[in-house]
Amino acid sequence: MKTSHLFTFILLLLFLPLSLVHAAIDVKNMDRPLLLSSKIYVDKSGKTFKEIVKSAKFIPFNKQEINLGFTRNTTLWIHFTLYNSGEKKETKILQIRNPLLEDVSLYKKTQKLQHKGTLYQSIPRDELHTIFEIRVQPKELQEYYLKVRNTTTALRLSIRLKDKLDYLKDEYHEQNIIFIFLSILGLLFLYNFVLYLYTKERVYVFYLLYLFALLFQQSTYLGITQMFAPSWFVYYDNLAVVFKVNLLFISAVLFAKSFLQTQRYEKINKIYNAILALGLIEIPLFGSPWFYLPEVSIVTALFFIYFNMYAAIYIYKHGKKEARFFVVGWAFQLVGFTLMIIDGLGFTSIMGELTDIVMFLTALEAIVLSLAFIDRYSIFKKEKERLDTSLMQELQKRQEIVELEVQKATEKLKTSLENEKNLLKELHHRSKNNLQLILSLVRMQEDETEDKVLCLGLQELEGRINSIAKIYTMLDIKEDLQRIDMAAYIEELCEDIKALSQKNVTYEYDIRNILLPLRSAGYVGLIVNELVTNSIKYVQKEQISIHIKMYEKEGRYVLRLQDNGAGFSLDDAAKEHLGMKLIVALVENQLHGTFTLQEDRDFNCTIRFSE
């Protein structure tokens, strides 16, 4: 019995190394992805590495990428064996493909080699993904354990084992593609920012916010943030998954509402508002360390993606042509976001191979949406030209109608004005005739009167009536029935007074293009009549000289009369002369002006009034 056990033990010693070599990955001649030759163990109880090595039951894995979705309390262990069949030492790069991995540790036998991940990097890294450098001696067989843990993002990864030179070439190529992609988004951001500065349209603000959120999210998702941002920013950025997801679809909601003008579609607009409110609520509710559920935000974003496509197609079909580019652009994003979301939820394991496709679709979407603004402007321009043409035609028709109506109204108004003018002429003519009749009666009474005092009073009355009648005489020969030329009026009035006096009177006039309304001119005529009559009556000289000046200054009219007689005070004159009382009453009560006398050797008065 003991001999058989010894024989079995010897066979195990001989064949066990051979079986391990057969199961190992030959670093000299790799012909398949590393995960296909590895075993995995999913730990949810927090075992130590020693416990894993001792008791964990690893199972073979037959896919190129593993995706466990959101696993906050799960640790993934990967076991693989490397063998160098060559005669020289081999140096390989073990690349763990997922820039978002938080905690990655590599173990060799019982030794922990390195500890990496976004939560543990003290300085920005030089590579997009987590890498380890592995050296395998000739004919050496090495066992490795890889520990991976994620708490905020999906636990998804693929593993590649490459020569250092091949790795550097692939890394350089991948970084260039990502930089080109992000540069496209950055240029589109600057382009639309310039358009916003030029147009000041609010829709550009929302699109810029959407592009910013897209750049923010993609920079982290593709590993650029981890390469260039300081470690403290990478740490907090890694914890902001819910915020970034919600910021992205909230900005997309605002942009879609503004671009598609959803306020015209009540039900669609209400759903957009509900998604917007839900996104704002989810950030503090499901993004805190105490209640962390990014799956809710991702499902909300997934619903929005498909609803946004439906709404855009619906609005396009209902006549909004500018939505066509929006539909095309969002179709690209729908495919890319859907792949990212279902991959993040753990339903697929293909994103490791489709990263370039997603970047391409995202760039296409951003370009097409930017073109949508050009298409929108083109449609608006054509619509404006159509409306302008229609408006011009309508305005021309209306102008013709208005011109016809104006022509009719003008003819009517001309007729009415002509009738009014004729009526005024007739009225003025009759007023003049009546005044002439009254004047004739006064003269007849004067001829019959022997009393010199009464005769003198009748002469003064005749002068007053004549001053009023003279206005209507002038209106008979003038076209303007509203204004009186004061120069001609005062000159004729003064000549009539001179004819009645039979004294040697000379006048000097300085009247500067003054035209007064009929009412004011009548009062001024009465005042001039009284002043000139008084001058002729009271100047005790053989040659009577009267200077009359009238001009306009600072919106008021000024009338000055000066003779070569003796001066007197206004109070005495007002008490003794009825004519002076009449002058003061007309100036103050009718013209609302002022009357002043200068007390000097000559009679010198000034009247100021407004029209």
XYZ file of C-alpha atoms in Angstrom:
611
model
C 0.000 0.000 0.000
C 2.753 2.362 0.878
C 4.579 1.473 -2.339
C 1.541 2.544 -4.452
C 1.258 5.881 -2.633
C 4.923 6.553 -3.209
C 4.535 5.780 -6.890
C 1.590 8.166 -7.224
C 3.544 10.914 -5.485
C 6.474 10.462 -7.847
C 4.138 10.718 -10.860
C 2.645 13.943 -9.501
C 6.084 15.420 -9.049
C 6.934 14.561 -12.636
C 3.714 15.614 -14.389
C 2.510 18.555 -12.279
C 5.159 20.976 -13.601
C 4.389 19.792 -17.094
C 0.658 20.521 -16.606
C 1.413 23.966 -15.179
C 3.613 24.784 -18.137
C 0.906 23.625 -20.467
C -1.647 25.916 -18.756
C 0.729 28.886 -18.556
C 0.897 31.812 -20.962
C 4.105 31.689 -22.977
C 5.401 35.255 -22.969
C 7.644 34.344 -25.900
C 4.839 33.224 -28.197
C 1.564 34.839 -27.106
C -1.266 33.881 -29.456
C -4.408 34.760 -27.462
C -5.715 37.476 -25.033
C -4.531 37.027 -21.475
C -8.019 36.731 -19.945
C -8.753 33.691 -22.116
C -5.896 31.903 -20.366
C -6.764 33.178 -16.879
C -9.024 32.194 -14.021
C -11.175 34.556 -11.978
C -12.680 34.655 -8.547
C -15.310 37.172 -7.421
C -14.993 37.913 -3.722
C -17.802 39.639 -1.815
C -16.606 38.839 1.716
C -13.365 40.836 1.793
C -10.864 37.988 1.992
C -7.162 38.610 2.330
C -4.644 37.555 -0.300
C -3.521 34.576 1.818
C -7.122 33.424 2.178
C -7.643 33.786 -1.562
C -4.560 31.696 -2.378
C -5.467 29.092 0.185
C -9.192 28.574 -0.315
C -10.540 30.542 -3.286
C -11.921 28.475 -6.111
C -10.876 30.169 -9.321
C -12.837 29.334 -12.460
C -11.608 29.606 -16.060
C -12.730 32.694 -18.001
C -13.495 32.436 -21.726
C -14.017 36.085 -22.774
C -11.640 38.847 -23.790
C -13.224 41.398 -21.406
C -14.898 41.063 -18.066
C -17.672 43.382 -16.897
C -19.297 43.006 -13.488
C -21.153 46.346 -13.642
C -21.469 48.478 -10.488
C -20.055 46.395 -7.649
C -19.432 48.492 -4.569
C -18.637 45.577 -2.223
C -16.981 43.233 -4.713
C -13.336 42.431 -5.394
C -12.271 40.726 -8.616
C -9.277 38.351 -8.422
C -7.575 37.201 -11.611
C -5.054 34.390 -11.567
C -2.704 33.704 -14.451
C 0.622 31.988 -15.013
C 3.440 33.211 -17.224
C 6.157 31.034 -18.721
C 9.238 32.030 -20.704
C 10.098 29.335 -23.244
C 12.964 31.354 -24.676
C 16.630 31.564 -23.808
C 16.595 35.273 -22.847
C 14.932 37.302 -20.162
C 11.614 38.778 -21.330
C 10.310 42.196 -20.161
C 6.578 42.663 -20.729
C 4.005 45.370 -20.042
C 0.847 44.130 -18.345
C -1.858 46.637 -19.328
C -5.149 46.664 -17.382
C -7.450 48.437 -19.832
C -9.869 50.735 -18.047
C -8.767 54.263 -17.075
C -11.347 54.400 -14.280
C -10.086 51.530 -12.141
C -9.696 52.758 -8.576
C -7.763 49.990 -6.797
C -5.453 47.611 -8.721
C -2.836 45.402 -7.013
C -0.459 42.836 -8.538
C 0.742 39.879 -6.454
C 3.442 37.306 -7.229
C 3.175 34.181 -5.086
C 2.926 35.678 -1.587
C 4.474 38.997 -2.464
C 2.557 42.195 -3.245
C 4.439 43.813 -6.113
C 2.633 47.092 -6.807
C -0.517 48.962 -5.824
C -2.095 51.402 -8.336
C -5.420 52.990 -9.299
C -7.102 56.403 -9.514
C -7.645 56.596 -5.768
C -3.994 55.903 -5.052
C -2.031 57.877 -7.637
C 0.006 60.627 -6.015
C 1.083 62.265 -9.283
C -0.419 62.378 -12.799
C 0.443 59.227 -14.688
C 2.054 58.932 -18.123
C -0.302 56.305 -19.512
C -4.020 56.039 -20.152
C -4.489 52.725 -18.349
C -2.968 51.021 -15.327
C 0.223 49.126 -16.278
C 2.731 46.869 -14.582
C 6.172 45.932 -15.852
C 6.873 42.188 -15.600
C 10.211 40.412 -16.085
C 10.370 36.656 -16.717
C 13.645 34.776 -16.734
C 14.387 32.035 -19.332
C 12.477 28.810 -18.623
C 10.915 30.485 -15.591
C 7.313 29.784 -14.538
C 5.597 32.568 -12.552
C 2.147 32.737 -10.982
C 0.422 36.129 -10.644
C -2.691 37.346 -8.910
C -4.388 40.581 -9.943
C -6.728 42.263 -7.488
C -9.183 44.840 -8.893
C -11.771 46.822 -6.957
C -14.138 49.648 -8.014
C -16.695 51.414 -5.838
C -17.923 54.312 -7.991
C -17.797 53.059 -11.585
C -18.401 49.765 -13.354
C -15.887 47.020 -12.669
C -14.926 46.420 -16.296
C -11.545 45.570 -17.771
C -9.533 43.683 -20.331
C -5.867 42.684 -19.994
C -3.126 42.880 -22.572
C 0.442 41.597 -22.258
C 2.751 43.346 -24.725
C 6.375 43.909 -25.563
C 7.491 47.278 -24.311
C 8.042 48.662 -27.808
C 4.685 47.433 -29.053
C 3.007 48.881 -25.976
C 4.593 52.290 -26.514
C 3.501 52.338 -30.162
C -0.079 51.361 -29.270
C -0.192 53.830 -26.373
C 1.070 56.650 -28.596
C -1.476 55.761 -31.261
C -4.344 55.589 -28.772
C -3.409 58.884 -27.116
C -3.233 60.606 -30.507
C -6.703 59.399 -31.434
C -8.083 60.628 -28.110
C -6.367 64.021 -28.443
C -7.773 64.418 -31.957
C -11.235 63.571 -30.667
C -11.015 65.984 -27.735
C -9.514 68.665 -30.011
C -12.530 68.365 -32.289
C -14.832 68.880 -29.309
C -12.679 71.781 -28.110
C -12.702 73.484 -31.513
C -16.458 73.043 -31.742
C -16.734 74.629 -28.293
C -14.682 77.667 -29.394
C -16.579 77.916 -32.686
C -19.959 77.945 -30.978
C -18.673 80.338 -28.317
C -17.762 82.827 -31.064
C -21.209 82.327 -32.602
C -22.768 83.059 -29.223
C -20.750 86.277 -28.872
C -21.970 87.279 -32.327
C -25.639 86.258 -32.028
C -26.283 86.399 -28.252
C -28.782 83.542 -28.699
C -29.511 81.554 -25.545
C -29.486 78.217 -27.426
C -25.712 78.556 -27.891
C -25.258 78.868 -24.111
C -26.982 75.515 -23.578
C -25.031 73.875 -26.399
C -21.763 75.196 -24.933
C -22.797 73.771 -21.550
C -23.520 70.432 -23.256
C -20.123 70.426 -25.016
C -18.399 71.294 -21.737
C -20.164 68.418 -19.954
C -19.241 66.105 -22.839
C -15.572 67.148 -22.666
C -15.601 66.799 -18.874
C -17.108 63.309 -19.009
C -15.081 62.005 -21.943
C -11.773 63.293 -20.539
C -12.285 61.111 -17.477
C -13.781 58.164 -19.350
C -10.839 58.034 -21.786
C -8.120 58.598 -19.167
C -6.949 62.127 -20.084
C -7.944 63.587 -16.714
C -5.916 60.912 -14.903
C -2.881 61.763 -17.057
C -2.822 65.540 -16.650
C -4.917 66.568 -13.647
C -3.458 66.808 -10.131
C -4.041 63.823 -7.875
C -6.539 65.624 -5.639
C -8.686 66.488 -8.682
C -8.498 62.898 -9.968
C -9.609 61.661 -6.552
C -12.711 63.878 -6.384
C -13.413 63.509 -10.096
C -13.583 59.754 -9.583
C -16.252 60.271 -6.916
C -18.357 62.600 -9.115
C -19.849 59.961 -11.422
C -23.476 60.828 -10.629
C -22.778 64.541 -10.982
C -21.089 64.137 -14.388
C -23.755 61.804 -15.778
C -26.556 64.116 -14.649
C -24.724 67.251 -15.811
C -24.389 65.705 -19.260
C -28.037 64.840 -19.769
C -29.310 67.971 -17.962
C -27.307 70.159 -20.352
C -28.583 68.030 -23.254
C -32.174 68.564 -22.015
C -31.688 72.347 -21.865
C -30.134 72.387 -25.318
C -32.875 70.196 -26.830
C -35.646 72.314 -25.266
C -34.129 75.507 -26.614
C -33.173 74.229 -30.072
C -36.431 72.344 -30.716
C -38.523 75.110 -29.063
C -40.494 72.527 -27.105
C -42.693 75.140 -25.424
C -44.879 74.861 -28.542
C -45.535 71.188 -27.734
C -47.099 71.049 -24.284
C -46.854 67.320 -23.488
C -43.302 66.931 -24.808
C -42.204 70.029 -22.920
C -43.663 68.676 -19.665
C -41.702 65.430 -20.047
C -38.511 67.398 -20.705
C -39.163 69.460 -17.571
C -39.785 66.298 -15.557
C -36.473 64.791 -16.739
C -34.732 68.051 -15.896
C -36.198 68.123 -12.397
C -35.351 64.443 -11.888
C -31.745 65.045 -12.909
C -31.383 67.922 -10.456
C -32.852 65.826 -7.632
C -30.671 62.787 -8.358
C -27.353 64.639 -7.944
C -27.645 65.199 -4.154
C -29.886 62.169 -3.576
C -27.963 59.366 -5.307
C -24.505 60.951 -5.542
C -23.653 61.094 -1.842
C -21.247 58.598 -0.205
C -24.048 57.489 2.137
C -26.566 56.667 -0.574
C -24.697 56.059 -3.792
C -26.767 54.724 -6.710
C -25.291 55.774 -10.069
C -27.435 53.136 -11.777
C -30.499 55.365 -11.265
C -28.866 58.323 -13.047
C -27.679 56.055 -15.878
C -31.179 54.599 -16.372
C -32.620 58.145 -16.369
C -30.046 59.163 -18.971
C -30.927 56.092 -21.059
C -34.620 57.040 -20.963
C -33.778 60.615 -21.945
C -31.636 59.484 -24.888
C -34.496 57.612 -26.516
C -37.157 60.141 -25.572
C -35.017 62.936 -27.016
C -34.805 61.061 -30.316
C -38.572 60.496 -30.325
C -39.280 64.161 -29.524
C -36.907 65.400 -32.249
C -38.496 63.126 -34.884
C -42.001 64.126 -33.749
C -41.213 67.837 -33.911
C -39.537 67.432 -37.316
C -42.593 65.643 -38.694
C -44.796 68.455 -37.424
C -43.113 71.043 -39.606
C -39.942 72.148 -37.814
C -37.428 71.581 -40.610
C -34.416 72.724 -38.586
C -34.821 69.594 -36.400
C -33.553 67.357 -39.214
C -29.854 67.784 -38.416
C -30.662 67.428 -34.731
C -32.241 64.027 -35.467
C -29.214 62.877 -37.482
C -26.696 64.115 -34.905
C -28.552 62.637 -31.973
C -28.837 59.296 -33.789
C -25.038 59.003 -33.643
C -25.012 59.917 -29.977
C -27.860 57.531 -29.257
C -25.786 54.588 -30.483
C -22.641 55.699 -28.648
C -24.372 56.538 -25.362
C -26.419 53.355 -25.459
C -23.262 51.260 -25.794
C -21.616 53.169 -22.943
C -24.660 52.890 -20.669
C -25.413 49.206 -21.148
C -21.699 48.530 -20.748
C -21.671 50.579 -17.540
C -24.634 48.607 -16.228
C -22.771 45.357 -16.902
C -24.987 44.022 -19.706
C -22.147 43.795 -22.260
C -18.365 43.518 -22.334
C -17.554 45.087 -25.664
C -16.591 48.668 -24.863
C -12.928 47.833 -24.533
C -12.887 47.099 -28.237
C -15.347 49.828 -29.290
C -13.837 52.890 -27.579
C -12.686 54.348 -30.892
C -16.135 53.812 -32.412
C -17.822 55.610 -29.503
C -15.380 58.518 -29.838
C -16.065 58.635 -33.570
C -19.836 58.629 -33.026
C -19.575 61.314 -30.337
C -17.439 63.532 -32.577
C -19.859 63.034 -35.454
C -22.761 63.963 -33.206
C -21.043 67.159 -32.040
C -20.144 68.127 -35.636
C -23.648 67.434 -36.967
C -25.271 69.373 -34.102
C -22.986 72.313 -34.894
C -24.048 71.998 -38.535
C -27.625 72.017 -37.266
C -27.098 75.641 -36.247
C -25.986 76.485 -39.794
C -28.977 74.606 -41.208
C -31.203 76.387 -38.694
C -29.801 79.753 -39.742
C -30.269 78.853 -43.427
C -33.883 77.843 -42.837
C -34.538 80.987 -40.785
C -32.945 83.089 -43.515
C -35.089 81.530 -46.243
C -38.170 81.866 -44.069
C -37.257 85.472 -43.345
C -36.807 86.180 -47.055
C -40.170 84.554 -47.762
C -41.829 86.545 -44.988
C -40.058 89.724 -46.114
C -41.323 89.206 -49.658
C -44.816 88.494 -48.400
C -44.617 91.465 -46.070
C -43.410 93.767 -48.839
C -46.260 92.623 -51.073
C -48.725 93.142 -48.263
C -47.217 96.540 -47.452
C -47.399 97.521 -51.115
C -51.066 96.561 -51.240
C -51.729 98.397 -48.012
C -49.747 101.382 -49.250
C -51.865 101.520 -52.387
C -55.015 101.309 -50.283
C -53.692 103.956 -47.879
C -52.630 106.237 -50.732
C -56.081 105.935 -52.256
C -57.724 106.635 -48.910
C -55.311 109.532 -48.267
C -56.063 110.917 -51.702
C -59.797 110.756 -51.010
C -59.320 112.221 -47.542
C -57.029 114.949 -48.934
C -59.584 115.921 -51.549
C -62.224 115.972 -48.871
C -59.979 117.996 -46.581
C -59.104 120.420 -49.346
C -62.768 120.959 -50.040
C -63.462 121.367 -46.342
C -60.554 123.781 -45.909
C -61.600 125.753 -48.946
C -65.129 126.001 -47.572
C -63.755 126.997 -44.169
C -61.476 129.567 -45.792
C -64.329 131.016 -47.773
C -66.458 131.027 -44.651
C -63.732 132.832 -42.688
C -63.306 135.338 -45.491
C -67.016 135.926 -45.522
C -67.053 136.251 -41.745
C -64.104 138.657 -41.780
C -65.678 140.630 -44.620
C -68.929 140.955 -42.722
C -67.063 141.884 -39.535
C -65.197 144.550 -41.482
C -68.450 145.851 -43.017
C -70.094 145.967 -39.600
C -67.130 147.832 -38.140
C -67.151 150.197 -41.116
C -70.856 150.761 -40.520
C -70.193 151.499 -36.848
C -67.310 153.753 -37.891
C -69.594 155.640 -40.266
C -72.173 156.108 -37.527
C -69.508 157.460 -35.163
C -68.313 159.883 -37.830
C -71.865 161.009 -38.484
C -72.308 161.558 -34.776
C -69.028 163.458 -34.721
C -70.174 165.708 -37.560
C -73.390 166.497 -35.714
C -71.632 167.214 -32.403
C -70.572 170.775 -31.551
C -69.137 169.980 -28.150
C -65.347 169.849 -28.618
C -64.757 167.507 -25.680
C -67.377 165.055 -26.928
C -66.056 165.415 -30.451
C -62.555 164.569 -29.213
C -63.898 161.495 -27.441
C -65.675 160.357 -30.610
C -62.412 160.749 -32.536
C -60.655 158.519 -30.024
C -63.448 155.969 -30.317
C -63.160 156.177 -34.095
C -59.443 155.392 -33.832
C -60.100 152.359 -31.663
C -62.733 150.988 -33.992
C -60.487 151.682 -36.978
C -57.614 149.724 -35.375
C -59.841 146.652 -35.239
C -61.376 147.202 -38.678
C -57.920 147.595 -40.187
C -57.161 143.924 -39.315
C -60.124 142.670 -41.326
C -59.181 144.957 -44.198
C -55.750 143.298 -44.282
C -57.304 139.823 -44.111
C -59.287 140.583 -47.249
C -56.094 140.943 -49.259
C -54.049 138.176 -47.580
C -54.105 134.431 -48.176
C -53.143 133.641 -44.568
C -56.239 134.090 -42.455
C -54.558 133.108 -39.204
C -51.575 135.475 -38.894
C -51.221 139.237 -39.250
C -48.070 140.947 -40.537
C -47.510 143.422 -37.731
C -45.158 145.679 -39.716
C -47.752 146.431 -42.409
C -50.605 146.517 -39.894
C -48.948 149.016 -37.522
C -47.707 151.235 -40.360
C -51.173 151.523 -41.946
C -52.768 152.045 -38.536
C -50.337 154.863 -37.659
C -50.870 156.553 -41.039
C -54.658 156.593 -40.458
C -54.156 158.125 -37.002
C -51.835 160.768 -38.505
C -54.479 161.628 -41.146
C -57.101 162.217 -38.454
C -54.856 164.414 -36.281
C -53.900 167.083 -38.849
C -50.551 167.525 -37.060
C -46.980 167.248 -38.331
C -46.078 163.691 -37.279
C -43.146 161.558 -38.397
C -42.766 157.821 -37.683
C -39.724 155.642 -37.403
C -40.439 151.883 -37.582
C -38.267 148.941 -36.577
C -40.514 145.872 -36.778
C -38.665 142.626 -37.505
C -40.819 140.072 -39.364
C -43.407 139.667 -36.659
C -46.532 137.600 -37.446
C -49.156 137.436 -34.717
C -52.446 135.550 -34.437
C -55.584 137.488 -35.133
C -56.578 137.845 -31.442
C -53.171 139.052 -30.234
C -52.762 141.337 -33.251
C -56.091 143.013 -32.426
C -55.000 143.764 -28.855
C -51.630 145.060 -30.025
C -53.415 147.265 -32.579
C -55.618 148.781 -29.850
C -52.551 149.379 -27.663
C -50.605 151.037 -30.517
C -53.662 153.135 -31.349
C -53.895 154.377 -27.755
C -50.167 155.048 -27.426
C -49.824 156.891 -30.761
C -53.046 158.852 -30.157
C -51.770 159.894 -26.718
C -48.414 160.915 -28.168
C -50.070 163.079 -30.828
C -52.490 164.465 -28.275
C -50.019 165.352 -25.534
C -46.728 166.217 -27.264
C -46.572 169.980 -27.223
C -44.202 170.421 -30.102
C -44.592 171.488 -33.705
C -42.790 168.376 -34.965
C -43.942 165.149 -33.309
C -41.508 162.252 -33.646
C -42.664 158.721 -32.762
C -40.366 155.662 -32.795
C -42.019 152.206 -32.796
C -39.937 149.057 -32.395
C -41.147 145.424 -32.176
C -39.083 142.256 -32.061
C -38.988 138.767 -30.559
C -36.530 137.775 -27.811
C -36.278 134.474 -25.908
C -39.782 133.372 -26.880
C -41.441 136.674 -25.939
C -42.479 139.685 -27.998
C -41.276 143.175 -27.111
C -43.095 146.356 -28.242
C -41.442 149.715 -27.571
C -42.860 153.180 -28.322
C -40.996 156.417 -27.739
C -41.916 160.015 -28.620
C -40.275 163.354 -28.111
C -42.774 164.533 -25.501
C -42.398 164.835 -21.745
C -42.216 161.680 -19.677
C -44.547 160.801 -16.768
C -45.074 158.037 -14.221
C -47.407 155.093 -14.768
C -49.394 155.758 -11.625
C -50.192 159.339 -12.560
C -50.934 158.370 -16.144
C -53.214 155.553 -15.064
C -55.142 157.875 -12.832
C -55.562 160.674 -15.336
C -55.861 159.003 -18.739
C -58.592 156.535 -19.771
C -56.452 155.440 -22.716
C -53.604 154.464 -20.420
C -56.022 152.473 -18.251
C -57.159 150.635 -21.384
C -53.557 149.939 -22.355
C -52.708 148.477 -18.944
C -55.866 146.343 -18.930
C -55.162 144.965 -22.430
C -51.503 144.183 -21.614
C -52.112 142.523 -18.282
C -55.519 140.868 -18.724
C -55.556 139.939 -22.418
C -51.903 139.546 -23.427
C -50.775 138.459 -19.936
C -47.728 140.652 -20.331
C -45.995 143.539 -18.573
C -46.096 147.270 -19.195
C -43.268 149.538 -18.049
C -42.604 153.277 -18.390
C -39.177 154.872 -18.221
C -39.318 158.126 -16.354
C -37.101 160.460 -18.341
C -37.532 163.457 -20.517
C -39.271 161.575 -23.342
C -42.259 159.255 -23.206
C -40.755 155.747 -23.420
C -42.777 152.607 -22.738
C -42.063 148.878 -23.161
C -44.573 146.045 -23.431
C -43.513 142.380 -23.136
C -45.890 139.489 -23.813
C -46.117 135.986 -25.153
C -48.193 134.826 -28.068
